[in-house]
PDB file of C-alpha atoms in Angstrom:
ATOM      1  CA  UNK A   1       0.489  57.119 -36.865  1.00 49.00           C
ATOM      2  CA  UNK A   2      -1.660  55.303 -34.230  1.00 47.00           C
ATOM      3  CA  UNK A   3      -1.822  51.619 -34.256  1.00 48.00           C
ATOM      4  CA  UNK A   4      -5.302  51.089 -35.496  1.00 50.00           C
ATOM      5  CA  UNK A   5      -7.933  48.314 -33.122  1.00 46.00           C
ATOM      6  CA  UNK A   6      -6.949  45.844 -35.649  1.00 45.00           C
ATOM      7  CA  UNK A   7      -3.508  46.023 -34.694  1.00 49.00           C
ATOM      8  CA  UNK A   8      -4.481  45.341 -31.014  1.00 47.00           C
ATOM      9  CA  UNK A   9      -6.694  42.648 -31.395  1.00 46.00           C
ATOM     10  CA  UNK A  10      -5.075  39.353 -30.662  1.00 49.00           C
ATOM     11  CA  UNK A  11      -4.509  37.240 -33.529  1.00 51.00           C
ATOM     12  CA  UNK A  12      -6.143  33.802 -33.956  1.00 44.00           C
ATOM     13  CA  UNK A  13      -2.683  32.127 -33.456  1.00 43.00           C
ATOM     14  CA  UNK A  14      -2.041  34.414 -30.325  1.00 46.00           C
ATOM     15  CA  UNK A  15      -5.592  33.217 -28.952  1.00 41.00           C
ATOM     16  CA  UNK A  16      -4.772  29.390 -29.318  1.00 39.00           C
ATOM     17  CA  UNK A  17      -1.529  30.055 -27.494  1.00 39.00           C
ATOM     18  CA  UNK A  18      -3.133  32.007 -24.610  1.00 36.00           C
ATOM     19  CA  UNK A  19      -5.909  28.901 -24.134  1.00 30.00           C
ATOM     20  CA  UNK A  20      -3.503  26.290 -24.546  1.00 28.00           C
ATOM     21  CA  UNK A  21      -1.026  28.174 -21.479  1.00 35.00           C
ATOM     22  CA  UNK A  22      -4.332  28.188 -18.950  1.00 30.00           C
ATOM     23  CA  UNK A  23      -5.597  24.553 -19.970  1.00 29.00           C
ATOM     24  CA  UNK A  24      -2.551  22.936 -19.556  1.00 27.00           C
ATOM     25  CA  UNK A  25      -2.331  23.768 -15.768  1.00 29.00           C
ATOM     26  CA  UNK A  26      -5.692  23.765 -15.226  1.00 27.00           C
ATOM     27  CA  UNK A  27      -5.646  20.329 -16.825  1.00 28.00           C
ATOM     28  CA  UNK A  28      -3.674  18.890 -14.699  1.00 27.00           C
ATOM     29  CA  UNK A  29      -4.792  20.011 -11.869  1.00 27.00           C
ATOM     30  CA  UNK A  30      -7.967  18.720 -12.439  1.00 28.00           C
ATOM     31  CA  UNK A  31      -6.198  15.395 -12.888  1.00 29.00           C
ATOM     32  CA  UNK A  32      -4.716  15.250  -9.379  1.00 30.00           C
ATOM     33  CA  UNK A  33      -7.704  16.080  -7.680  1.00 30.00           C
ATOM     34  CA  UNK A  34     -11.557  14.289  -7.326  1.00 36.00           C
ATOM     35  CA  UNK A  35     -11.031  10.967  -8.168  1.00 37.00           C
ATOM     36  CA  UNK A  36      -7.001  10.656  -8.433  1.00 37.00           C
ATOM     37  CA  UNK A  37      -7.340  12.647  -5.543  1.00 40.00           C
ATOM     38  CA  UNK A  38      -6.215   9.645  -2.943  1.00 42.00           C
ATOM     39  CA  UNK A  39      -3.557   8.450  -5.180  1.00 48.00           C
ATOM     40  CA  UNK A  40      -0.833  10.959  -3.818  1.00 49.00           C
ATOM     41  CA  UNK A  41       1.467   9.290  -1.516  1.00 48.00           C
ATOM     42  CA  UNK A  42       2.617  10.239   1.908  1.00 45.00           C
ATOM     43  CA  UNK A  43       6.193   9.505   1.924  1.00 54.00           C
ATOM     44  CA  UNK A  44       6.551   8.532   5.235  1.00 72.00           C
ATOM     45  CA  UNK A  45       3.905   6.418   5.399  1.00 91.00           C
ATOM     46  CA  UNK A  46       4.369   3.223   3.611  1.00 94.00           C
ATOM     47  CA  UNK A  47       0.954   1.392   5.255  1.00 95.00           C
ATOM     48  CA  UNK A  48      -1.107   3.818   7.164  1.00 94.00           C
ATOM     49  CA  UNK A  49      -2.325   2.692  10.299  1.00 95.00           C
ATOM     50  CA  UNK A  50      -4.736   4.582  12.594  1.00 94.00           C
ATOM     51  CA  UNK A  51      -8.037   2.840  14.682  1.00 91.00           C
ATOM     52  CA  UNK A  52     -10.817   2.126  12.121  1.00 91.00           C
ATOM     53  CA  UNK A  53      -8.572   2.400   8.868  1.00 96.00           C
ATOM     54  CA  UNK A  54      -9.626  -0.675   6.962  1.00 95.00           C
ATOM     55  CA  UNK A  55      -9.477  -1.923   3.346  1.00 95.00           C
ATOM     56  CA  UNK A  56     -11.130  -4.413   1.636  1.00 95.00           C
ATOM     57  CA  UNK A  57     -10.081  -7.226  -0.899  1.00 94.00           C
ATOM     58  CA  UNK A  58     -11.333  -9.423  -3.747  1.00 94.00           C
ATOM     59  CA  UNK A  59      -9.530 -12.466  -2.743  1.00 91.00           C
ATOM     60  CA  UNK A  60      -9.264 -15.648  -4.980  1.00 91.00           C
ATOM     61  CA  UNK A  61      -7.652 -18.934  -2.944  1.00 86.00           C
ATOM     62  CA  UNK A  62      -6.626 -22.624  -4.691  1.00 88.00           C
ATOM     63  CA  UNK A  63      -5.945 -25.234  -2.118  1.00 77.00           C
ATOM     64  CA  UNK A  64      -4.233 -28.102  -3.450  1.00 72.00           C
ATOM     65  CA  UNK A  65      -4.246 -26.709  -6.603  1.00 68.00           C
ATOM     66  CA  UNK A  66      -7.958 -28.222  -7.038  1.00 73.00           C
ATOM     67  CA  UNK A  67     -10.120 -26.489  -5.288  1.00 74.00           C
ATOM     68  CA  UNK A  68     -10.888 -22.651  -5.670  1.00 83.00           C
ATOM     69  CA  UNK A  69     -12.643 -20.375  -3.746  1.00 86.00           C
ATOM     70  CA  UNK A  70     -13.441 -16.286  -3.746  1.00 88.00           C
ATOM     71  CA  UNK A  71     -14.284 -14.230  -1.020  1.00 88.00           C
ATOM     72  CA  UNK A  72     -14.390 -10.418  -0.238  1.00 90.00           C
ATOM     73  CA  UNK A  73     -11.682 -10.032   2.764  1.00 90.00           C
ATOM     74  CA  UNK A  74     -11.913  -6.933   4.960  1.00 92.00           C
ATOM     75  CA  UNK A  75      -8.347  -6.235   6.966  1.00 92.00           C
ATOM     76  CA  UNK A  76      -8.807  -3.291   9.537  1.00 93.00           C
ATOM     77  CA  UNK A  77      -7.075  -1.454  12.239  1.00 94.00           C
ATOM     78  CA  UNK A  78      -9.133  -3.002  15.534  1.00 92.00           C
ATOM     79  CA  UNK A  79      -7.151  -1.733  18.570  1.00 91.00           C
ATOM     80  CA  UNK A  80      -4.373  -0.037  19.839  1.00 94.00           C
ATOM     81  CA  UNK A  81      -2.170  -0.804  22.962  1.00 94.00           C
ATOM     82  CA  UNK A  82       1.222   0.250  24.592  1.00 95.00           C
ATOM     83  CA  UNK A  83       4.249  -2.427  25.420  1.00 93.00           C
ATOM     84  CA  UNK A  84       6.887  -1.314  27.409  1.00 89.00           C
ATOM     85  CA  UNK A  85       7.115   1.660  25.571  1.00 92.00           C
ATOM     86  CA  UNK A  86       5.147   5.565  25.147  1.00 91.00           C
ATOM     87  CA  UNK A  87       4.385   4.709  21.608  1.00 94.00           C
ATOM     88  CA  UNK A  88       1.546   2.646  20.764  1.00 96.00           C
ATOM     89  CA  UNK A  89       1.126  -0.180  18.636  1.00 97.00           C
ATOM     90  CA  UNK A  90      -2.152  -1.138  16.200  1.00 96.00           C
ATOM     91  CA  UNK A  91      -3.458  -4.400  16.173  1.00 93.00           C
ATOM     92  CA  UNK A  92      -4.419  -5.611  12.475  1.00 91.00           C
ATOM     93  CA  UNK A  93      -7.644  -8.132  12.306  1.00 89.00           C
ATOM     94  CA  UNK A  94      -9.437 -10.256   9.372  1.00 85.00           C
ATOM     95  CA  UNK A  95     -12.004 -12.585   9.539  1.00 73.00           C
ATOM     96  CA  UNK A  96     -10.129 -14.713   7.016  1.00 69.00           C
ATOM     97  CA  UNK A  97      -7.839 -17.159   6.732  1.00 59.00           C
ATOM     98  CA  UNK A  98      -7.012 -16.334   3.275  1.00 61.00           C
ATOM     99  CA  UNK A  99      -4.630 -13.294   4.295  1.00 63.00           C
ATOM    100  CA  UNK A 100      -3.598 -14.122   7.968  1.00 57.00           C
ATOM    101  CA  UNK A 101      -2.901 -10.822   9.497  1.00 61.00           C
ATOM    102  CA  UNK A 102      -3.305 -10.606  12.956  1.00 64.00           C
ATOM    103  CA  UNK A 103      -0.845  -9.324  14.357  1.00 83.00           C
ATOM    104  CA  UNK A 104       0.234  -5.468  15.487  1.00 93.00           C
ATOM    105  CA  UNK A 105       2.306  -3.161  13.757  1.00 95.00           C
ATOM    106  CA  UNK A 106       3.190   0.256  14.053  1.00 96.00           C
ATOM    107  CA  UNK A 107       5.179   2.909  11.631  1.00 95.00           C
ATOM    108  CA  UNK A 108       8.872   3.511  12.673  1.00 95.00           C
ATOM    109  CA  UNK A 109      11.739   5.514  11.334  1.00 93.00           C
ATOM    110  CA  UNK A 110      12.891   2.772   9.284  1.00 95.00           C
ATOM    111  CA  UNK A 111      10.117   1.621   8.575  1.00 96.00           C
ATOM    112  CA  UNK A 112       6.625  -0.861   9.506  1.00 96.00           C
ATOM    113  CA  UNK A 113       7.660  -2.705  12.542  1.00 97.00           C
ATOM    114  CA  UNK A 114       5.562  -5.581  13.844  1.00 94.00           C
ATOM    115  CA  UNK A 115       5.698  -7.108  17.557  1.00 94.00           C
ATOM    116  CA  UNK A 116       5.786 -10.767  17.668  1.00 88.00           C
ATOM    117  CA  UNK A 117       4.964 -12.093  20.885  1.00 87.00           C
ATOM    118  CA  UNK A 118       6.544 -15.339  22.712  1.00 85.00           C
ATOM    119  CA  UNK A 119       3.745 -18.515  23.344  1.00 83.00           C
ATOM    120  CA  UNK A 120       2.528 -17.607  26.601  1.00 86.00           C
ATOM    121  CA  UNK A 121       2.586 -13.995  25.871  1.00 81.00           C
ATOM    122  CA  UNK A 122       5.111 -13.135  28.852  1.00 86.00           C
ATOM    123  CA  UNK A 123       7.506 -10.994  26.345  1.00 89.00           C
ATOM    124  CA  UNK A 124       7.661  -9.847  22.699  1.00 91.00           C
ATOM    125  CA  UNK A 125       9.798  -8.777  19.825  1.00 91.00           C
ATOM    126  CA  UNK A 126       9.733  -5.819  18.082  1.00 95.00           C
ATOM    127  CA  UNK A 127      11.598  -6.006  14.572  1.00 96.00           C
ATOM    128  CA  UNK A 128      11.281  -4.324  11.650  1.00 97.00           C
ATOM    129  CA  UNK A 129       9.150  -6.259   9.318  1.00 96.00           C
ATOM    130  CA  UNK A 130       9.401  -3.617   6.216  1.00 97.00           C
ATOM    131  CA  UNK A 131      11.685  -1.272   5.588  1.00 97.00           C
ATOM    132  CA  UNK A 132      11.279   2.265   4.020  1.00 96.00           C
ATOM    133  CA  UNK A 133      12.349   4.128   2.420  1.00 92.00           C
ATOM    134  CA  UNK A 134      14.655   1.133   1.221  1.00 96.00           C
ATOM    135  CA  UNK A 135      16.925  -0.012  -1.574  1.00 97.00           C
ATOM    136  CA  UNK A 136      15.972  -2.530  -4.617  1.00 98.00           C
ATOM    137  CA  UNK A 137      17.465  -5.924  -3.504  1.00 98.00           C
ATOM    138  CA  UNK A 138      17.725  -4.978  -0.186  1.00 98.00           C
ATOM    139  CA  UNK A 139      17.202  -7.902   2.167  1.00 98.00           C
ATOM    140  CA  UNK A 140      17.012  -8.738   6.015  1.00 97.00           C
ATOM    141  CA  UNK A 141      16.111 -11.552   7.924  1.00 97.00           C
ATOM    142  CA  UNK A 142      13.184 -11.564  10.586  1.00 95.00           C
ATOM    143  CA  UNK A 143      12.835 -13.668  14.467  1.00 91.00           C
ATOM    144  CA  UNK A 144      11.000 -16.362  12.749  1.00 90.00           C
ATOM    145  CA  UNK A 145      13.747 -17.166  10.217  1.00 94.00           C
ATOM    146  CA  UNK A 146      11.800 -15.611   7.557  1.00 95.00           C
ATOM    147  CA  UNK A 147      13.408 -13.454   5.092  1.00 98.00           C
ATOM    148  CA  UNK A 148      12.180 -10.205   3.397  1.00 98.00           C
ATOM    149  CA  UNK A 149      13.949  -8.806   0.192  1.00 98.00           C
ATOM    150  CA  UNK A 150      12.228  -5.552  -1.804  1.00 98.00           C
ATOM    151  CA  UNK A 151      11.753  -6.326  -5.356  1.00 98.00           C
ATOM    152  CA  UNK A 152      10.444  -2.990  -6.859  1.00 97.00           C
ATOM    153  CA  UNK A 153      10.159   0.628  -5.995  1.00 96.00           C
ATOM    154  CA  UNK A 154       8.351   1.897  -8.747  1.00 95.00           C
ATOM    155  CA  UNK A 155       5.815  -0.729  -9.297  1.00 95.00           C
ATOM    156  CA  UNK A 156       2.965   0.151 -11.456  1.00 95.00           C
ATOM    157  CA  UNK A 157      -0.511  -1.100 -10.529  1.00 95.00           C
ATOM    158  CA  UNK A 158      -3.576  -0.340 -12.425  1.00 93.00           C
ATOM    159  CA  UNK A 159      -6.923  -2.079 -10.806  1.00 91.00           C
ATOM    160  CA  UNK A 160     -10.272  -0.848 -10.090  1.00 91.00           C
ATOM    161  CA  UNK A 161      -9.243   2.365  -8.049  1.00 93.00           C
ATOM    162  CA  UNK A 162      -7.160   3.358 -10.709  1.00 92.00           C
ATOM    163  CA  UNK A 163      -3.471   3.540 -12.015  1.00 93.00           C
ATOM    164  CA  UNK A 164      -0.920   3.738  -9.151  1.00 95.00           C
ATOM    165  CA  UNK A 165       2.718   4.015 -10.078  1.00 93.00           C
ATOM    166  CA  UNK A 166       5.559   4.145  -7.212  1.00 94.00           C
ATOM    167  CA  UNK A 167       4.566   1.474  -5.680  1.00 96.00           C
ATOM    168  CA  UNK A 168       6.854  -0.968  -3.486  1.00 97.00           C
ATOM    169  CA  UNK A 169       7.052  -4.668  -3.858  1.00 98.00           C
ATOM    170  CA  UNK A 170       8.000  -6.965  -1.236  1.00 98.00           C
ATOM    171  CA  UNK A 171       8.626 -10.737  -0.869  1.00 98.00           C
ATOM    172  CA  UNK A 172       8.719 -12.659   2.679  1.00 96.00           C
ATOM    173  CA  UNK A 173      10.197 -16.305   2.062  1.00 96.00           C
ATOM    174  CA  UNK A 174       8.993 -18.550   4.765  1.00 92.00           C
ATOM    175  CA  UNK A 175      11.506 -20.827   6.602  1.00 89.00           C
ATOM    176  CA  UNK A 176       9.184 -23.624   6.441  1.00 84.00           C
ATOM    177  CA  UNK A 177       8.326 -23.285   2.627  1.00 87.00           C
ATOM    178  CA  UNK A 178       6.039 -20.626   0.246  1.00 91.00           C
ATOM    179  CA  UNK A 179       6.232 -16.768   0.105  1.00 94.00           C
ATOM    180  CA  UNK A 180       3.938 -13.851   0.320  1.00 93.00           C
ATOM    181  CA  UNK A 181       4.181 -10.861  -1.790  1.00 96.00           C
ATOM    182  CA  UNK A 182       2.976  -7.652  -1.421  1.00 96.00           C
ATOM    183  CA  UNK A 183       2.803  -4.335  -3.510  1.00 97.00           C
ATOM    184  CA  UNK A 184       1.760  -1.138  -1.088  1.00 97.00           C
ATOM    185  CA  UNK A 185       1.503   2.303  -2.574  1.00 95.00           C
ATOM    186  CA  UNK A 186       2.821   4.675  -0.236  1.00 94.00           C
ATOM    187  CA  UNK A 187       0.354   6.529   2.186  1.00 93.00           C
ATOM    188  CA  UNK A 188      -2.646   3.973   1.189  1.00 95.00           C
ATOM    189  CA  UNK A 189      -0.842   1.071   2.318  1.00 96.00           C
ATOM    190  CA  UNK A 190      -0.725  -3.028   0.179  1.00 96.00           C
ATOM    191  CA  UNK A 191      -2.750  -2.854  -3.133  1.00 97.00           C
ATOM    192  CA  UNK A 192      -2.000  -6.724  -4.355  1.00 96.00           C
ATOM    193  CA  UNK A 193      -1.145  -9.674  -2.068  1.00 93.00           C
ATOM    194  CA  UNK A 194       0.056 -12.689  -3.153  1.00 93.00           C
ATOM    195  CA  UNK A 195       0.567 -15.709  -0.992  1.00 88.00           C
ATOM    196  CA  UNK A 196       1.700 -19.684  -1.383  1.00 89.00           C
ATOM    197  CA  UNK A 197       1.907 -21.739   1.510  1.00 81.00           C
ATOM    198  CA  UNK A 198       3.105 -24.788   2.138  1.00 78.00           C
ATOM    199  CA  UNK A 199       1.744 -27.239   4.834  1.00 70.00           C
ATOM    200  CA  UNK A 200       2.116 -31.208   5.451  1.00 70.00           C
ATOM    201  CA  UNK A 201      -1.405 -31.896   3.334  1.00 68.00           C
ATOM    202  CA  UNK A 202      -0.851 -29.551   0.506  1.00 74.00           C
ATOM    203  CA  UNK A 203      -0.484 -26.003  -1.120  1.00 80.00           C
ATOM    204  CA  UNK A 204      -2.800 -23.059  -0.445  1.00 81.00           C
ATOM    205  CA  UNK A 205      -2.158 -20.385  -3.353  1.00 88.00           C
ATOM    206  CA  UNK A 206      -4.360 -16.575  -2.028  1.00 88.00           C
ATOM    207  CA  UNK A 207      -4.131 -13.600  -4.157  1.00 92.00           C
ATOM    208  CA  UNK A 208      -5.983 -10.509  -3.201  1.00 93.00           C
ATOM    209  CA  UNK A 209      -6.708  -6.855  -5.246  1.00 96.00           C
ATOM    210  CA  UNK A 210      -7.497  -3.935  -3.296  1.00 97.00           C
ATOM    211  CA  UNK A 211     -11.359  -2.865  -4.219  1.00 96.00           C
ATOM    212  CA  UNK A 212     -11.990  -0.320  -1.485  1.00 96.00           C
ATOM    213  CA  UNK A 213      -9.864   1.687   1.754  1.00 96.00           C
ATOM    214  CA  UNK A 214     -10.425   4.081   4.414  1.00 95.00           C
ATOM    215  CA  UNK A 215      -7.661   5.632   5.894  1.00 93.00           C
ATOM    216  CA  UNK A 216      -6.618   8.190   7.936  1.00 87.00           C
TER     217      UNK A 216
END
C-alpha cells in the first residue's frame, strides 16, 4: 500500500529539529557580524598602525593622589617616515600628557618595534618594544632600562564597544620608578591603559578605556 500524505508530512518534532539546525548557524552568524563585526582579530597585527588610524580614550588622572582630573584623549597615527631602512615607520601623536605617546613604531615579525632616538637626533634605536605572538611571563629588557613582561593572553575586556576576549596584557616597569599597563586586542590595537609615574614632586596615577577607533 502507498504511504498516505499523512505519512509524508513532517512531524511537529521533525519541524522543531529542522528550525533549530538553520537558526543555530544563522544565529551565529548574525552574532559575528554588524556590531561584533570589528571585534575579530588580525593575528598578526597586535596594534594596527596605518596614517590617520586613531582612537580615542576616556581618561581619568590623580596627581598626588589629591587632585583628579578627566579628559577625552585622542592618540592617532600622524606621519610616516623612512630611517636607514625601505620600511617605514609611523609616528604616534596625543595632545595629552596623560598617555605620553609620541614616539614611532612600526609592526615587525616579532612584534611592535619602536625607534628611540639619541638627544640631538644624530642616530636611533630600533628595539622591539612588544612582542607577539609571545609567551605568558615572558620578559625582556628595553635601551632605556625599562623592562616589559606579558601578563595575560586571553584577557577579557568588556567596556562600551563591547566584550573582547583574547586580549594581551602588558606591563613596562620604569627604571626610574611606576609602570604602565596595557591590554590591546589583536588587530584593534590597546583597549585599557594604565599608568603610575613617579617624579621628584609626586605620583601621577592615568587610566584610560577605549570609547571609539578607526583603523585600517
Amino acid at each position: 500500500m502507498p504511504p498516505r500524505d499523512s505519512d509524508k508530512t513532517p512531524t511537529r518534532k521533525q519541524n522543531m529539529k529542522y528550525l533549530i539546525a538553520i537558526l543555530i548557524p544563522l544565529l551565529t552568524f548574525i552574532g559575528c557580524t554588524d556590531k561584533y563585526d570589528f571585534m575579530i582579530p588580525a593575528s598578526d597585527e597586535i596594534w594596527p598602525l596605518a596614517e590617520s588610524n586613531k582612537w580615542t580614550y576616556d581618561a581619568s588622572a590623580t596627581i598626588i593622589d589629591t587632585n583628579s582630573i578627566r579628559a577625552t584623549v585622542l592618540i592617532w597615527v600622524d606621519s610616516t617616515f623612512f630611517w636607514n631602512d625601505e620600511f617605514p615607520w609611523y609616528t604616534l601623536k596625543t595632545i595629552s600628557n596623560l598617555l605620553p605617546l609620541n614616539l614611532s613604531y612600526r609592526l615587525e615579525e616579532d612584534g611592535l618595534h619602536r625607534l628611540t632616538f639619541s638627544l640631538d637626533s644624530s642616530a636611533a634605536t630600533n628595539e622591539l618594544y612588544l612582542k607577539y605572538p609571545c609567551e605568558v611571563n615572558e620578559g625582556w629588557t628595553l635601551s632605556n632600562g625599562n623592562t616589559v613582561i606579558l601578563l595575560s593572553d586571553n584577557d577579557q575586556v568588556n567596556n562600551t564597544l563591547g566584550n573582547y576576549t583574547g586580549c594581551y596584557r602588558y606591563k613596562e616597569s620604569y627604571s626610574g620608578g611606576g609602570y604602565n599597563e596595557v591590554s590591546l586586542f589583536p588587530g584593534i590595537g590597546p583597549l585599557l591603559m594604565d599608568y603610575t609615574i613617579t617624579s621628584p614632586i609626586g605620583r601621577l596615577k592615568a587610566k584610560a578605556e577605549l570609547v571609539n577607533y578607526e583603523v585600517n
